[in-house]
Short mmCIF file of N, CA, C and O and ligand atoms in Angstrom, two decimals:
data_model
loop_
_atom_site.label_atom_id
_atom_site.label_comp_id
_atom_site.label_asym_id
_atom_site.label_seq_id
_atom_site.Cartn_x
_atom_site.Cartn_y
_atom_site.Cartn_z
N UNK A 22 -2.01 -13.46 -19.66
CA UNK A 22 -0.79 -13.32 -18.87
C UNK A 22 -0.09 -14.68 -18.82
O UNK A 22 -0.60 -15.76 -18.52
N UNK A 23 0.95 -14.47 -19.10
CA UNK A 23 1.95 -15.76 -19.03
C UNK A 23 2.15 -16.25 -17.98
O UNK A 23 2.19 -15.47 -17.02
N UNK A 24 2.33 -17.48 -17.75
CA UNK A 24 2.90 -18.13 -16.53
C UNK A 24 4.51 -17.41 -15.49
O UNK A 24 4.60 -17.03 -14.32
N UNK A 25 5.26 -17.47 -16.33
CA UNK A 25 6.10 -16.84 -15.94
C UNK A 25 6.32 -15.49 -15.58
O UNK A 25 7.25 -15.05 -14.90
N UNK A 26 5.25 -14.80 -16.15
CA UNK A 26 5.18 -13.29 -16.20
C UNK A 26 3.86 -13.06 -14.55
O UNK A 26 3.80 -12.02 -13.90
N UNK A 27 3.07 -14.23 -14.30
CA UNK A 27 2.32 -14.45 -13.51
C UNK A 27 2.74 -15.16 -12.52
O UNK A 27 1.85 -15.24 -11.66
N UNK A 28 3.88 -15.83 -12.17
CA UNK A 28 4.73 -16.23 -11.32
C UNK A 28 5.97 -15.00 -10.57
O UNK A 28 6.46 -15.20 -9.45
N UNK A 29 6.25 -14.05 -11.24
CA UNK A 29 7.49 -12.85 -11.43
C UNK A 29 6.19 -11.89 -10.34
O UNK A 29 6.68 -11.41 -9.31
N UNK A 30 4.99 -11.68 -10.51
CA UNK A 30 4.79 -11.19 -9.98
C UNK A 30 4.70 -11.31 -7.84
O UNK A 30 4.49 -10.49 -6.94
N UNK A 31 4.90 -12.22 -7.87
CA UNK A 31 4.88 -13.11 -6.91
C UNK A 31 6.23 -12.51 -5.67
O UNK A 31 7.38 -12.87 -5.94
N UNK A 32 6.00 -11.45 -4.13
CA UNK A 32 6.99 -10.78 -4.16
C UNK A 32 7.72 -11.99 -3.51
O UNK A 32 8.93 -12.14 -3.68
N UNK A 33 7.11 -12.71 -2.91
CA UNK A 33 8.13 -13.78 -2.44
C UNK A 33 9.16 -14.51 -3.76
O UNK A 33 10.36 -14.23 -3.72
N UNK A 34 8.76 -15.24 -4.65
CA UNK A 34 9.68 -14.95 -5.56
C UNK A 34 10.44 -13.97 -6.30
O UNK A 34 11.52 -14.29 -6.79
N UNK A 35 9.94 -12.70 -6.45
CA UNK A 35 10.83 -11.63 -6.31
C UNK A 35 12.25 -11.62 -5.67
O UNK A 35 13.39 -11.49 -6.14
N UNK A 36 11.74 -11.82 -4.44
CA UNK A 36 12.39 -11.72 -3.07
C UNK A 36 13.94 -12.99 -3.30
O UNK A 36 15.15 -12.74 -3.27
N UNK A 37 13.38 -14.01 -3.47
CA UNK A 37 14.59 -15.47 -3.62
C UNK A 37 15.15 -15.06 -5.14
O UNK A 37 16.38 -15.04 -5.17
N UNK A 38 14.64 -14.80 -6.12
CA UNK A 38 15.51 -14.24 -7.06
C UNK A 38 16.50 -13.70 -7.62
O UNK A 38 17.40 -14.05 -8.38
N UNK A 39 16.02 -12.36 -6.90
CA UNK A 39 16.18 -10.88 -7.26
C UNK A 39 17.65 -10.53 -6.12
O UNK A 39 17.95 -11.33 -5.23
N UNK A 40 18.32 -9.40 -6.33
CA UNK A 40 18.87 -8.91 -5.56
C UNK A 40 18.69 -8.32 -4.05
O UNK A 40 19.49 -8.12 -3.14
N UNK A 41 17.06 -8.12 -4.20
CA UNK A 41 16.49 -7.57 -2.68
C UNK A 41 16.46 -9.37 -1.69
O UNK A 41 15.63 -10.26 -1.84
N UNK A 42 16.97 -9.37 -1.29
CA UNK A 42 16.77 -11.27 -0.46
C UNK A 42 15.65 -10.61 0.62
O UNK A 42 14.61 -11.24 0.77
N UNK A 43 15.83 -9.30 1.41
CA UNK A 43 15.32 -9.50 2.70
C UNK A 43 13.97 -9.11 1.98
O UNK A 43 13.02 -9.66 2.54
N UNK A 44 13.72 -8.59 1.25
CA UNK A 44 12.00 -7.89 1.27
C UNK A 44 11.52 -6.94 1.36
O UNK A 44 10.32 -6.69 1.44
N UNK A 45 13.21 -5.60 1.36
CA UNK A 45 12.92 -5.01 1.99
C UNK A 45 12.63 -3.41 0.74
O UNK A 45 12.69 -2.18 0.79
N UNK A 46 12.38 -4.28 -0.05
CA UNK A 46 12.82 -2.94 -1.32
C UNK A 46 11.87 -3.29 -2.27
O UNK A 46 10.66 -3.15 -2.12
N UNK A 47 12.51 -3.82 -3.41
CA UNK A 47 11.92 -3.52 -4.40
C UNK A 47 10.91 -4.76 -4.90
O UNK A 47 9.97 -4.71 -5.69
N UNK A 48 11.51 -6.00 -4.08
CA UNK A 48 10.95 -7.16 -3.96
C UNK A 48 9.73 -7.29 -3.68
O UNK A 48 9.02 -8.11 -4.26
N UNK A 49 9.13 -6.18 -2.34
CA UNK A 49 8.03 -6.02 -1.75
C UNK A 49 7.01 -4.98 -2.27
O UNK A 49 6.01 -4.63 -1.65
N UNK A 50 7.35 -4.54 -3.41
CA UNK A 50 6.92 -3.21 -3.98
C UNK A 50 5.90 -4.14 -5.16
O UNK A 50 6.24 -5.14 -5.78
N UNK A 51 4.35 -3.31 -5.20
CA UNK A 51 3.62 -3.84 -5.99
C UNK A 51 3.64 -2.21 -7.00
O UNK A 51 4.21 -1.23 -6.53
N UNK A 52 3.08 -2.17 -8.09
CA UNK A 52 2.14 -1.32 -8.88
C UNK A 52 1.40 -0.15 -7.79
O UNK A 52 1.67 1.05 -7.81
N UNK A 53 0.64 -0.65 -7.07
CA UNK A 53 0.01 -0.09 -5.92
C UNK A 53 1.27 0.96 -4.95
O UNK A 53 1.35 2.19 -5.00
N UNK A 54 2.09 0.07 -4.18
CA UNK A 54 2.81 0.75 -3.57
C UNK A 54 4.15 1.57 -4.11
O UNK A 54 4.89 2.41 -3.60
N UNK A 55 4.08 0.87 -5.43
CA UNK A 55 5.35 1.70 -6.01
C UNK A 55 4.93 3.31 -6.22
O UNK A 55 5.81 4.17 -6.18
N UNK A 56 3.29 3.70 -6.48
CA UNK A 56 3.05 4.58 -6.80
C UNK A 56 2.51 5.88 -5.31
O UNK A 56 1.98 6.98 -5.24
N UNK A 57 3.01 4.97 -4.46
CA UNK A 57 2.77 6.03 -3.04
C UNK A 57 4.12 6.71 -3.04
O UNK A 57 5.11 6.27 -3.62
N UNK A 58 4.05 8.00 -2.22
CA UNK A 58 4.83 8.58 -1.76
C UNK A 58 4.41 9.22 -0.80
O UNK A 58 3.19 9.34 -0.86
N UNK A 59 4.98 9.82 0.31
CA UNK A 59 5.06 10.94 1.25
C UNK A 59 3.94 11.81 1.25
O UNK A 59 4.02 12.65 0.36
N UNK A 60 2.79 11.89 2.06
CA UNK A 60 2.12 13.00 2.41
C UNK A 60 2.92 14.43 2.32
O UNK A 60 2.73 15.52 1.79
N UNK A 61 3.87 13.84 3.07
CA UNK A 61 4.53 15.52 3.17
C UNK A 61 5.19 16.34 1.60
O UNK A 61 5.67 17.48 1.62
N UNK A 62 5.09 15.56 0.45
CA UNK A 62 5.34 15.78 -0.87
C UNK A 62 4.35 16.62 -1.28
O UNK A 62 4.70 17.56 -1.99
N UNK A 63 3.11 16.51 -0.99
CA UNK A 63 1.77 17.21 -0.84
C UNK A 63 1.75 18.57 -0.59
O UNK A 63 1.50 19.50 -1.35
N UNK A 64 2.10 18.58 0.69
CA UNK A 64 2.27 19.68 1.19
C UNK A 64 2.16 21.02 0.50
O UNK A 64 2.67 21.11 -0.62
N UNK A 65 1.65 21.94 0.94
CA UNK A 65 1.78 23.66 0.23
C UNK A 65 2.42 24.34 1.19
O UNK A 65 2.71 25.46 0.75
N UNK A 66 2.83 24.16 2.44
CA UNK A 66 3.21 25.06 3.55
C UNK A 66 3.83 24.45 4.08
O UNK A 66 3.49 23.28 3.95
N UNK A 67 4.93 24.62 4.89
CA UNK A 67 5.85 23.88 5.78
C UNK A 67 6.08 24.80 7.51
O UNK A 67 7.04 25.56 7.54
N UNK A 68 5.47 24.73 8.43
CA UNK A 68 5.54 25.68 9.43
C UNK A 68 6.35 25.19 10.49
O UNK A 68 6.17 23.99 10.68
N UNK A 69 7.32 25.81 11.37
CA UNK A 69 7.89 25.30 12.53
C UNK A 69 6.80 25.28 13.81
O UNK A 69 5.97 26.15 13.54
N UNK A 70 6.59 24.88 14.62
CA UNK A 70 6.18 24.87 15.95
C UNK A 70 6.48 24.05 17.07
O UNK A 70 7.20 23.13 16.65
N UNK A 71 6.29 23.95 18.13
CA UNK A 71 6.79 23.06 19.29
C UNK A 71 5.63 22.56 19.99
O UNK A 71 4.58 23.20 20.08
N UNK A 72 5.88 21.12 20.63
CA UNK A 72 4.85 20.47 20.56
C UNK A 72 4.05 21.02 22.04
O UNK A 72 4.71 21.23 23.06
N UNK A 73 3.17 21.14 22.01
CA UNK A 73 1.80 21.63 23.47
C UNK A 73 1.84 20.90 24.33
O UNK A 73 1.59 21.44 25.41
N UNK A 74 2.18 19.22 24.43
CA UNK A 74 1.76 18.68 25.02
C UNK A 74 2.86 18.35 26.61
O UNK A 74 2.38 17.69 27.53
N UNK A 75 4.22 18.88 26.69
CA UNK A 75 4.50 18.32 27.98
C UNK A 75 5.77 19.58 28.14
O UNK A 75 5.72 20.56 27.39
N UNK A 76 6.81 19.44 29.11
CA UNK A 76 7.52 20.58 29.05
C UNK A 76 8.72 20.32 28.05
O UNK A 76 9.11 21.35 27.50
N UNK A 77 9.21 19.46 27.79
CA UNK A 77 10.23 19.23 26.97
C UNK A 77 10.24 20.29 25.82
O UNK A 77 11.15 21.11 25.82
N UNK A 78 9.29 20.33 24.85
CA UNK A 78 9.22 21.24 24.41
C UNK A 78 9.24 20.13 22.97
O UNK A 78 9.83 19.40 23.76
N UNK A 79 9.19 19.65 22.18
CA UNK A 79 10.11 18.74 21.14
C UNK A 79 9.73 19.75 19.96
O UNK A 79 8.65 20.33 20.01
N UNK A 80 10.38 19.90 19.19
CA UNK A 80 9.75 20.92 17.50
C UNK A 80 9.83 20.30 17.03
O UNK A 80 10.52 19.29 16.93
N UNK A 81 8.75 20.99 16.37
CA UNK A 81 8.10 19.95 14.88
C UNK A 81 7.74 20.56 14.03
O UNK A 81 7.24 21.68 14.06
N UNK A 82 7.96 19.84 13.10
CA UNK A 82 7.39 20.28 11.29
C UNK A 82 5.87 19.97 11.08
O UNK A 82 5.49 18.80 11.12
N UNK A 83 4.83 21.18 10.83
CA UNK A 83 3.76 21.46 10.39
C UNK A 83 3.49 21.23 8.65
O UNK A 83 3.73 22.00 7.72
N UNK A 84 3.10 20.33 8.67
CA UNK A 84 2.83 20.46 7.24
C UNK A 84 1.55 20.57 6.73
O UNK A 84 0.83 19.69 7.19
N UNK A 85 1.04 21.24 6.02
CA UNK A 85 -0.32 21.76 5.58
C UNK A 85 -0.42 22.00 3.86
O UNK A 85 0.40 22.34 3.01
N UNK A 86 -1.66 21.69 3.85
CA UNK A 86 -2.29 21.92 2.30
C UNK A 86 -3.72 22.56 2.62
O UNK A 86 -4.53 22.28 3.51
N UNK A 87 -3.77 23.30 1.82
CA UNK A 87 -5.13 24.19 1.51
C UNK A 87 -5.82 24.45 2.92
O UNK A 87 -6.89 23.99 3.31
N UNK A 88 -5.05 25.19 3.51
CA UNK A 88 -4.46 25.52 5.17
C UNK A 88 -5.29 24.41 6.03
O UNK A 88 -6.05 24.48 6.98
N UNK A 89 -4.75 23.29 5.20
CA UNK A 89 -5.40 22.15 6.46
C UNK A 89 -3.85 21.66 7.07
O UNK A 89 -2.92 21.83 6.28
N UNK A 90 -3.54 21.15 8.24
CA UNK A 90 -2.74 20.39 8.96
C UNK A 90 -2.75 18.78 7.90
O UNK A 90 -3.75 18.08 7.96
N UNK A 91 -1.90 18.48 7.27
CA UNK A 91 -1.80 17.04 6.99
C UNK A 91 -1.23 16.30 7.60
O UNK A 91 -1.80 15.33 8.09
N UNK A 92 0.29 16.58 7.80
CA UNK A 92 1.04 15.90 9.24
C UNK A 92 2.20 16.93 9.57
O UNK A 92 2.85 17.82 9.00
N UNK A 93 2.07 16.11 11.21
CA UNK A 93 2.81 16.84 11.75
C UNK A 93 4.22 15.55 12.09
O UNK A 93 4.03 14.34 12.24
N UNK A 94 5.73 16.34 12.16
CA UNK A 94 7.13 15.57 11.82
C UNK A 94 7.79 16.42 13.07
O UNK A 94 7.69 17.58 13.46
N UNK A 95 8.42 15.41 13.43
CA UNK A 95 9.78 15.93 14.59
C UNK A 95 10.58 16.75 13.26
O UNK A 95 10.54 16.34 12.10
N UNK A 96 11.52 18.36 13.83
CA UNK A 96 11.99 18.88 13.60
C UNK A 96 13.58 18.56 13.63
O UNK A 96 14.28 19.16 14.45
N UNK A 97 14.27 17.42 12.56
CA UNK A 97 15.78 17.29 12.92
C UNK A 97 16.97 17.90 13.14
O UNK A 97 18.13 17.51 13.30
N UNK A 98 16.14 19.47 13.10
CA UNK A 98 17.10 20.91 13.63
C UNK A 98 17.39 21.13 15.02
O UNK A 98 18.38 21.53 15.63
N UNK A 99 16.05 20.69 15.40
CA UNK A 99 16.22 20.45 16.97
C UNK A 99 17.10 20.07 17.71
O UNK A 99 17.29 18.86 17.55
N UNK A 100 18.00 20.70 18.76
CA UNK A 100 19.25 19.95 19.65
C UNK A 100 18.88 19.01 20.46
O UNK A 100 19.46 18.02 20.91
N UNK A 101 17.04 19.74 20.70
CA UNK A 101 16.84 18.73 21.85
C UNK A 101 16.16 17.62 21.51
O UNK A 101 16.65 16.81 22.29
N UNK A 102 14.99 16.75 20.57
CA UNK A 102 14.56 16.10 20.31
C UNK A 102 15.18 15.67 18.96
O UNK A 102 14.64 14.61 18.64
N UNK A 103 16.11 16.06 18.03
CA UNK A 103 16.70 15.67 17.09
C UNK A 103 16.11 15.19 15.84
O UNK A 103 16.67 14.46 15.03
N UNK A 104 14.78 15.74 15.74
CA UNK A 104 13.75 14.77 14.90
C UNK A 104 12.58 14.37 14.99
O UNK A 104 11.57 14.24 14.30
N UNK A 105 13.05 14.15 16.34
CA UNK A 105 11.80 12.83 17.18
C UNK A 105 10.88 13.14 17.47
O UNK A 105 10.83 14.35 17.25
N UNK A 106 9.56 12.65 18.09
CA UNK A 106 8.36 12.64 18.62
C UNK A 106 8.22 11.87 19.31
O UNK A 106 8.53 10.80 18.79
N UNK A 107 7.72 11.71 20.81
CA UNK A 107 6.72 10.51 21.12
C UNK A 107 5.38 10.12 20.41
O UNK A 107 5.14 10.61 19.30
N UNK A 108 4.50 9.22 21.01
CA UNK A 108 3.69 8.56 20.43
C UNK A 108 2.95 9.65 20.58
O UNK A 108 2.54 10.12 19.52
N UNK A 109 2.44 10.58 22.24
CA UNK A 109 1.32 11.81 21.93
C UNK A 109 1.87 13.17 21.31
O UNK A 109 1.10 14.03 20.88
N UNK A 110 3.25 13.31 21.28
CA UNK A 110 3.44 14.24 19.91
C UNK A 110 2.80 14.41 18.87
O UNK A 110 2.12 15.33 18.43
N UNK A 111 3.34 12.51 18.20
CA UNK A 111 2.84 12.28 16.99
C UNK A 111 1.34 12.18 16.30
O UNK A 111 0.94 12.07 15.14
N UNK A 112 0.79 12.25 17.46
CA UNK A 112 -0.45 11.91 17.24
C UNK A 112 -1.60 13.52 17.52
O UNK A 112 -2.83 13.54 17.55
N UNK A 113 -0.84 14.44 17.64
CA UNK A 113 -1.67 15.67 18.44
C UNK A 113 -2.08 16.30 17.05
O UNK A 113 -2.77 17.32 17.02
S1 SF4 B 21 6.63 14.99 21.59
FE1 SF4 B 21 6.22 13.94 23.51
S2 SF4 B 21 8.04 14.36 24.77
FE2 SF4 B 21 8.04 15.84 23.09
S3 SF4 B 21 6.98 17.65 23.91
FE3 SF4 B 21 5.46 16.40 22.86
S4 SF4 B 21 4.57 15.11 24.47
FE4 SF4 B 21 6.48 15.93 25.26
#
């Protein structure tokens, strides 16, 4: 591996280089993370439900594979939570 080609990898130099300045893109992106995506890409099932835990009610997106629960997502259909979750939503 070349010096330069072994320096490029470097995201902080990336970062002062490159067009990304803050870090926030492509600068910060390795091999490793370039190749993640979204649990919810996974997914085989997509179910609506509303969350158990208080009266508000917030809906949320069920997402499941091989009828397991993988994660659960605020519903951005929702009027009343718009998306959102709290922290014990998110975590139920
Ligand atoms: S997400 Fe939080 S605020 Fe919304 S219903 Fe669940 S516990 Fe209540």
């Amino acid at each position: 591996m070349g010096l330069e080609r072994w320096i490029g990898q470097w995201p902080v130099y990336r970062q002062l280089t490159g067009p990304d300045r803050l870090g926030r893109g492509k600068a910060a992106e390795s091999p490793r993370s370039a190749a993640l995506g979204p649990r919810t890409d996974r997914a085989d099932r997509v179910a609506d439900s509303v969350c158990p835990y208080c009266a508000v009610g917030c809906a949320q997106r069920v997402y499941a594979k091989d009828d397991r629960v993988i994660q659960i997502e605020g519903n951005p259909d929702s009027p009343i939570s718009r998306g959102r979750l709290c922290p014990k939503g998110e975590t139920n």
